[in-house]
Amino acid sequence: MKRILLTGALGQIGSEMAVKLRELYGDDAVLATDIRKDHSEAAQGGPFRLLDVTDGRAFHEAARAHRADAIIHLAALLSATAEAKPMFAWQLNMGGLLNALETTRELGCQLFAPSSIAAFGPDAPRQGTPQDTWLRPATMYGISKAAGEQLCEYYYRKYDVDARGLRFPGLVSHTAPPGGGTTDYAVEMYVYAIKSGRYTSYIGKGTYLDMMYMPDAIASVVSLMEADASRLKRRNAYNVTAMSVDPEAIAASIRRRLPDFELRFDIDPLRQEIADGWPDAIDASAACKEWDFRPAYDLDRTTDDMLATLHRKLPDSEKGAILL
Ligand code: SER
């Protein structure tokens, strides 16, 4: 990658990805785009352009004008919002991806398109979910991700488009909040731990899901995009994860720093049902073998960094808990 077009740059992943890519490739090499603009570092720290990814012509024009050789396409709806607005989710997630693939084909770029643990469905093995297994998702988000994986594969086989991708687990981060996802509870738990010392989880006890800390997620995208193509047996939709946790495990990790942290439960049936259809723990060995995926943050390291960073960032008036 030398000149990168980033979509969804103000989202949970994009807002940290934009900053990291500028650090690695230079400010002018990264064109951050989103459907809105704000005062964040992602929007203000380098070239920025408004882009609606469902507008194919505008997508092509943004990539052409930037002379992009790589597109990192992050604009999409997450799982809970997609269940609430399934038609819009299909239009945005599939329409946006198709425009990204067409632009990539026309301009001869490389593409990164994220998939998710949501691509698996209730029929996939829940423990050690293999790289290659049933993909029969039960949610609109999962369907758009599973179809997206196949579409990337199709463009690779038919047009030799270098489309690469990862199946992300829930991502924990502190810059932009996630919006409308099922795994958002993990992020919220850290924020409320600092703010009030307690959190009410909408996901129930004993619900295990894969998670990863944002620095590992970003490093994995860069490693995959820079990996020697001859080592990649599949290039698209690699399982990646750093931990498999339930809400209680995150709470226990938080209590090492905030001994009085209280976790309560008030289950949201929609998001619980989504979580119950996803794997407990996926197998990332193909990623480890083919492009040396190796996450640096386990649960406790993630917790320590999240709590310390949130404590630094939040104004004193919003801090209700004392960190050890
Ligand atoms: N984090 C996403 C969600 O919860 C899963 O890819 O929707």
Short mmCIF file of C-alpha atoms and ligand atoms in Angstrom, two decimals:
data_model
loop_
_atom_site.label_atom_id
_atom_site.label_comp_id
_atom_site.label_asym_id
_atom_site.label_seq_id
_atom_site.Cartn_x
_atom_site.Cartn_y
_atom_site.Cartn_z
CA MET A 1 0.00 0.00 0.00
CA LYS A 2 1.25 3.49 -0.81
CA ARG A 3 -1.78 5.71 -1.33
CA ILE A 4 -4.86 4.69 0.60
CA LEU A 5 -8.55 5.58 0.40
CA LEU A 6 -10.31 4.88 3.70
CA THR A 7 -14.12 4.72 3.94
CA GLY A 8 -16.04 4.93 7.21
CA ALA A 9 -13.13 6.94 8.61
CA LEU A 10 -15.14 8.42 11.48
CA GLY A 11 -16.43 5.06 12.71
CA GLN A 12 -15.09 2.90 15.54
CA ILE A 13 -12.31 1.31 13.48
CA GLY A 14 -11.81 4.13 10.96
CA SER A 15 -11.13 6.85 13.50
CA GLU A 16 -8.07 4.98 14.82
CA MET A 17 -7.15 3.47 11.47
CA ALA A 18 -6.90 6.92 9.81
CA VAL A 19 -4.46 8.15 12.45
CA LYS A 20 -2.32 4.98 12.36
CA LEU A 21 -2.19 4.85 8.55
CA ARG A 22 -1.05 8.48 8.38
CA GLU A 23 1.68 7.64 10.89
CA LEU A 24 2.83 4.67 8.79
CA TYR A 25 2.37 5.96 5.23
CA GLY A 26 2.44 9.77 5.59
CA ASP A 27 -0.38 12.31 6.06
CA ASP A 28 -0.94 13.00 2.37
CA ALA A 29 -1.00 9.32 1.43
CA VAL A 30 -4.27 8.68 3.28
CA LEU A 31 -7.59 10.09 2.10
CA ALA A 32 -10.09 9.66 4.92
CA THR A 33 -13.75 9.66 3.83
CA ASP A 34 -17.08 9.42 5.59
CA ILE A 35 -20.67 10.45 4.99
CA ARG A 36 -20.27 13.19 7.62
CA LYS A 37 -17.50 15.40 8.91
CA ASP A 38 -16.62 16.28 12.49
CA HIS A 39 -13.78 17.74 14.56
CA SER A 40 -12.01 14.44 15.26
CA GLU A 41 -8.36 13.84 14.46
CA ALA A 42 -9.42 11.42 11.70
CA ALA A 43 -11.33 14.22 9.94
CA GLN A 44 -8.89 17.05 10.64
CA GLY A 45 -5.44 15.44 10.70
CA GLY A 46 -5.02 14.95 6.93
CA PRO A 47 -6.90 14.93 3.61
CA PHE A 48 -10.63 14.33 4.12
CA ARG A 49 -13.54 14.05 1.70
CA LEU A 50 -17.26 13.50 2.16
CA LEU A 51 -18.28 10.23 0.49
CA ASP A 52 -21.49 8.24 0.38
CA VAL A 53 -20.22 4.75 -0.48
CA THR A 54 -23.53 3.81 -2.11
CA ASP A 55 -22.76 6.38 -4.84
CA GLY A 56 -20.55 4.35 -7.20
CA ARG A 57 -19.49 7.29 -9.35
CA ALA A 58 -18.45 9.37 -6.34
CA PHE A 59 -16.55 6.36 -4.93
CA HIS A 60 -14.61 5.88 -8.18
CA GLU A 61 -13.91 9.61 -8.48
CA ALA A 62 -12.58 9.88 -4.90
CA ALA A 63 -10.18 6.94 -5.46
CA ARG A 64 -9.11 8.20 -8.90
CA ALA A 65 -8.47 11.77 -7.73
CA HIS A 66 -6.41 10.48 -4.79
CA ARG A 67 -4.46 8.10 -7.10
CA ALA A 68 -5.23 5.35 -4.56
CA ASP A 69 -3.48 1.99 -4.90
CA ALA A 70 -5.41 0.56 -1.94
CA ILE A 71 -8.92 0.95 -0.56
CA ILE A 72 -9.76 0.11 3.04
CA HIS A 73 -13.52 -0.09 3.03
CA LEU A 74 -14.98 0.16 6.53
CA ALA A 75 -18.32 1.93 5.98
CA ALA A 76 -21.12 -0.44 7.04
CA LEU A 77 -23.97 -0.95 9.50
CA LEU A 78 -23.31 -3.20 12.51
CA SER A 79 -25.43 -6.13 13.67
CA ALA A 80 -28.11 -4.66 15.94
CA THR A 81 -28.80 -1.66 13.69
CA ALA A 82 -28.88 -3.97 10.68
CA GLU A 83 -31.57 -6.09 12.39
CA ALA A 84 -33.60 -2.93 13.01
CA LYS A 85 -33.14 -1.69 9.42
CA PRO A 86 -32.54 -4.79 7.29
CA MET A 87 -33.28 -3.20 3.89
CA PHE A 88 -30.97 -0.27 4.52
CA ALA A 89 -28.32 -2.65 5.89
CA TRP A 90 -28.39 -4.67 2.67
CA GLN A 91 -28.22 -1.52 0.53
CA LEU A 92 -25.34 0.00 2.49
CA ASN A 93 -23.30 -3.11 3.25
CA MET A 94 -23.68 -4.81 -0.14
CA GLY A 95 -24.06 -1.66 -2.30
CA GLY A 96 -20.99 -0.09 -0.68
CA LEU A 97 -18.92 -3.24 -1.08
CA LEU A 98 -19.92 -3.65 -4.72
CA ASN A 99 -18.86 -0.06 -5.42
CA ALA A 100 -15.57 -0.68 -3.60
CA LEU A 101 -14.95 -3.82 -5.68
CA GLU A 102 -15.86 -2.12 -8.96
CA THR A 103 -13.63 0.86 -8.18
CA THR A 104 -10.84 -1.54 -7.26
CA ARG A 105 -11.28 -3.47 -10.51
CA GLU A 106 -11.41 -0.32 -12.66
CA LEU A 107 -8.36 1.32 -11.07
CA GLY A 108 -6.33 -1.83 -10.36
CA CYS A 109 -6.09 -1.20 -6.60
CA GLN A 110 -5.91 -3.57 -3.65
CA LEU A 111 -8.97 -3.83 -1.38
CA PHE A 112 -9.49 -4.56 2.30
CA ALA A 113 -13.08 -5.54 3.17
CA PRO A 114 -13.83 -6.63 6.75
CA SER A 115 -16.04 -9.59 7.51
CA SER A 116 -17.09 -10.63 11.02
CA ILE A 117 -17.73 -13.50 13.41
CA ALA A 118 -21.34 -12.75 12.43
CA ALA A 119 -20.73 -14.51 9.08
CA PHE A 120 -20.99 -17.81 10.98
CA GLY A 121 -24.44 -18.91 12.06
CA PRO A 122 -25.93 -21.25 14.63
CA ASP A 123 -24.87 -24.29 12.54
CA ALA A 124 -21.14 -23.59 12.81
CA PRO A 125 -19.20 -25.29 15.64
CA ARG A 126 -19.19 -22.90 18.60
CA GLN A 127 -15.78 -23.84 20.02
CA GLY A 128 -12.64 -23.54 17.90
CA THR A 129 -14.84 -22.49 14.97
CA PRO A 130 -12.74 -23.48 11.97
CA GLN A 131 -11.68 -21.20 9.15
CA ASP A 132 -13.68 -23.31 6.71
CA THR A 133 -17.08 -24.41 7.98
CA TRP A 134 -20.82 -23.76 7.51
CA LEU A 135 -21.59 -20.10 6.87
CA ARG A 136 -25.33 -19.94 7.46
CA PRO A 137 -25.83 -16.66 9.34
CA ALA A 138 -29.20 -15.89 10.90
CA THR A 139 -28.91 -12.07 10.89
CA MET A 140 -29.03 -9.52 8.07
CA TYR A 141 -25.60 -8.25 9.14
CA GLY A 142 -24.18 -11.78 9.02
CA ILE A 143 -25.81 -12.44 5.67
CA SER A 144 -24.25 -9.26 4.24
CA LYS A 145 -20.85 -10.33 5.61
CA ALA A 146 -21.04 -13.91 4.32
CA ALA A 147 -22.24 -12.68 0.90
CA GLY A 148 -19.52 -10.02 0.95
CA GLU A 149 -16.84 -12.68 1.49
CA GLN A 150 -18.14 -14.58 -1.53
CA LEU A 151 -18.31 -11.41 -3.62
CA CYS A 152 -14.66 -10.62 -2.83
CA GLU A 153 -13.72 -14.18 -3.77
CA TYR A 154 -15.67 -13.83 -7.03
CA TYR A 155 -13.83 -10.60 -7.98
CA TYR A 156 -10.52 -12.25 -7.20
CA ARG A 157 -11.23 -15.32 -9.36
CA LYS A 158 -12.95 -13.50 -12.21
CA TYR A 159 -11.03 -10.22 -12.39
CA ASP A 160 -7.89 -10.95 -10.37
CA VAL A 161 -8.83 -8.18 -7.93
CA ASP A 162 -6.57 -8.39 -4.86
CA ALA A 163 -9.40 -8.30 -2.31
CA ARG A 164 -8.31 -9.27 1.20
CA GLY A 165 -10.29 -9.50 4.42
CA LEU A 166 -10.59 -10.60 8.04
CA ARG A 167 -13.45 -11.94 10.11
CA PHE A 168 -13.23 -9.47 12.99
CA PRO A 169 -14.42 -10.38 16.46
CA GLY A 170 -15.88 -7.72 18.76
CA LEU A 171 -13.45 -4.80 18.86
CA VAL A 172 -12.61 -2.97 22.07
CA SER A 173 -11.50 0.65 21.69
CA HIS A 174 -11.59 4.10 23.28
CA THR A 175 -11.59 6.66 20.46
CA ALA A 176 -14.94 6.62 18.63
CA PRO A 177 -17.72 4.57 20.24
CA PRO A 178 -19.02 1.56 18.33
CA GLY A 179 -22.56 2.10 17.12
CA GLY A 180 -25.30 -0.47 16.95
CA GLY A 181 -23.20 -3.60 17.43
CA THR A 182 -23.82 -6.60 19.68
CA THR A 183 -20.32 -6.64 21.17
CA ASP A 184 -20.49 -2.91 22.11
CA TYR A 185 -21.22 -3.96 25.71
CA ALA A 186 -17.51 -4.69 26.22
CA VAL A 187 -16.55 -1.12 25.34
CA GLU A 188 -19.39 0.31 27.44
CA MET A 189 -18.31 -1.74 30.45
CA TYR A 190 -14.92 0.01 30.53
CA VAL A 191 -16.43 3.45 30.04
CA TYR A 192 -18.98 2.97 32.83
CA ALA A 193 -16.35 1.41 35.08
CA ILE A 194 -14.49 4.72 35.02
CA LYS A 195 -17.60 6.91 35.06
CA SER A 196 -19.64 5.26 37.80
CA GLY A 197 -17.95 2.06 38.96
CA ARG A 198 -20.88 -0.04 37.74
CA TYR A 199 -22.41 -1.35 34.53
CA THR A 200 -25.62 -3.10 33.53
CA SER A 201 -24.93 -5.54 30.71
CA TYR A 202 -27.52 -6.23 28.01
CA ILE A 203 -25.65 -9.48 27.22
CA GLY A 204 -26.14 -12.27 29.73
CA LYS A 205 -23.77 -14.16 32.06
CA GLY A 206 -21.82 -16.92 30.40
CA THR A 207 -22.27 -15.57 26.84
CA TYR A 208 -18.81 -16.06 25.37
CA LEU A 209 -17.74 -14.07 22.30
CA ASP A 210 -14.40 -13.40 20.64
CA MET A 211 -12.85 -9.97 21.18
CA MET A 212 -9.74 -8.06 20.15
CA TYR A 213 -8.21 -4.71 21.15
CA MET A 214 -8.16 -2.04 18.43
CA PRO A 215 -4.34 -1.74 18.09
CA ASP A 216 -4.26 -5.46 17.25
CA ALA A 217 -7.14 -5.06 14.79
CA ILE A 218 -5.35 -2.25 12.96
CA ALA A 219 -2.00 -4.04 12.96
CA SER A 220 -3.69 -7.14 11.53
CA VAL A 221 -5.18 -5.17 8.62
CA VAL A 222 -1.79 -3.67 7.79
CA SER A 223 -0.02 -7.07 8.07
CA LEU A 224 -2.56 -8.77 5.85
CA MET A 225 -2.49 -6.01 3.21
CA GLU A 226 1.32 -6.01 3.16
CA ALA A 227 1.64 -9.82 3.22
CA ASP A 228 3.34 -11.53 0.30
CA ALA A 229 0.46 -12.76 -1.89
CA SER A 230 2.25 -16.04 -2.60
CA ARG A 231 1.88 -17.03 1.09
CA LEU A 232 -1.87 -16.46 1.16
CA LYS A 233 -3.89 -19.57 0.44
CA ARG A 234 -7.24 -17.78 0.77
CA ARG A 235 -6.47 -14.00 1.15
CA ASN A 236 -10.06 -13.23 2.15
CA ALA A 237 -12.08 -13.67 5.39
CA TYR A 238 -9.37 -14.90 7.78
CA ASN A 239 -10.56 -15.69 11.32
CA VAL A 240 -8.78 -13.41 13.81
CA THR A 241 -9.25 -13.17 17.59
CA ALA A 242 -7.28 -12.36 20.74
CA MET A 243 -9.60 -13.67 23.48
CA SER A 244 -12.90 -15.40 24.11
CA VAL A 245 -14.70 -13.74 27.04
CA ASP A 246 -18.07 -13.38 28.73
CA PRO A 247 -19.19 -10.24 30.62
CA GLU A 248 -18.10 -11.76 33.96
CA ALA A 249 -14.56 -12.32 32.69
CA ILE A 250 -14.24 -8.67 31.64
CA ALA A 251 -15.67 -7.57 35.01
CA ALA A 252 -13.12 -9.76 36.86
CA SER A 253 -10.33 -8.21 34.82
CA ILE A 254 -11.62 -4.69 35.62
CA ARG A 255 -11.79 -5.52 39.36
CA ARG A 256 -8.00 -5.95 39.42
CA ARG A 257 -7.91 -2.14 39.01
CA LEU A 258 -11.32 -1.19 40.41
CA PRO A 259 -12.09 -3.72 43.18
CA ASP A 260 -15.58 -2.33 43.82
CA PHE A 261 -16.73 -2.54 40.19
CA GLU A 262 -20.29 -3.87 40.05
CA LEU A 263 -21.74 -5.79 37.11
CA ARG A 264 -25.50 -6.23 36.77
CA PHE A 265 -27.59 -7.71 33.99
CA ASP A 266 -30.65 -6.52 32.11
CA ILE A 267 -30.81 -8.63 28.97
CA ASP A 268 -31.75 -7.10 25.62
CA PRO A 269 -33.50 -10.00 23.84
CA LEU A 270 -32.54 -8.81 20.33
CA ARG A 271 -28.81 -8.54 21.00
CA GLN A 272 -28.78 -11.66 23.19
CA GLU A 273 -30.33 -13.65 20.35
CA ILE A 274 -27.73 -12.28 17.92
CA ALA A 275 -24.89 -13.19 20.33
CA ASP A 276 -26.34 -16.68 20.88
CA GLY A 277 -26.09 -17.33 17.14
CA TRP A 278 -22.36 -16.49 17.00
CA PRO A 279 -19.36 -18.67 17.92
CA ASP A 280 -17.91 -18.72 21.45
CA ALA A 281 -14.30 -18.98 20.29
CA ILE A 282 -13.00 -19.06 16.71
CA ASP A 283 -9.81 -20.68 15.46
CA ALA A 284 -7.32 -18.16 14.02
CA SER A 285 -4.59 -20.64 13.07
CA ALA A 286 -4.83 -19.99 9.29
CA ALA A 287 -4.06 -16.29 9.89
CA CYS A 288 -1.15 -17.21 12.18
CA LYS A 289 0.28 -19.57 9.60
CA GLU A 290 -0.24 -17.63 6.38
CA TRP A 291 0.67 -14.07 7.42
CA ASP A 292 2.00 -14.32 10.99
CA PHE A 293 -1.05 -12.94 12.83
CA ARG A 294 -0.09 -12.56 16.49
CA PRO A 295 -2.20 -10.30 18.73
CA ALA A 296 -0.28 -8.43 21.44
CA TYR A 297 -3.17 -7.71 23.84
CA ASP A 298 -4.82 -10.40 25.98
CA LEU A 299 -7.78 -9.53 28.25
CA ASP A 300 -5.80 -8.08 31.16
CA ARG A 301 -3.50 -6.05 28.94
CA THR A 302 -6.54 -4.71 27.07
CA THR A 303 -8.22 -3.83 30.38
CA ASP A 304 -5.16 -2.03 31.74
CA ASP A 305 -4.74 0.05 28.60
CA MET A 306 -8.47 0.82 28.23
CA LEU A 307 -8.88 1.91 31.85
CA ALA A 308 -5.70 3.99 31.92
CA THR A 309 -6.53 5.70 28.61
CA LEU A 310 -10.17 6.40 29.46
CA HIS A 311 -9.09 7.74 32.86
CA ARG A 312 -6.73 10.13 31.10
CA LYS A 313 -9.24 11.19 28.45
CA LEU A 314 -12.42 11.69 30.44
CA PRO A 315 -12.89 15.07 32.17
CA ASP A 316 -12.68 14.96 36.00
CA SER A 317 -16.37 15.82 36.24
CA GLU A 318 -17.21 12.50 34.52
CA LYS A 319 -14.96 10.28 36.62
CA GLY A 320 -16.73 8.58 39.49
CA ALA A 321 -14.32 5.74 40.24
CA ILE A 322 -10.76 5.61 41.56
CA LEU A 323 -8.30 3.48 39.62
CA LEU A 324 -5.71 1.40 41.51
N1 SER B 1 -18.81 -6.02 16.51
C1 SER B 1 -19.79 -6.39 15.53
C2 SER B 1 -21.17 -6.29 16.06
O1 SER B 1 -21.33 -6.50 17.24
C3 SER B 1 -19.54 -7.79 15.05
O2 SER B 1 -18.81 -7.77 13.89
O3 SER B 1 -22.06 -6.08 15.32
#
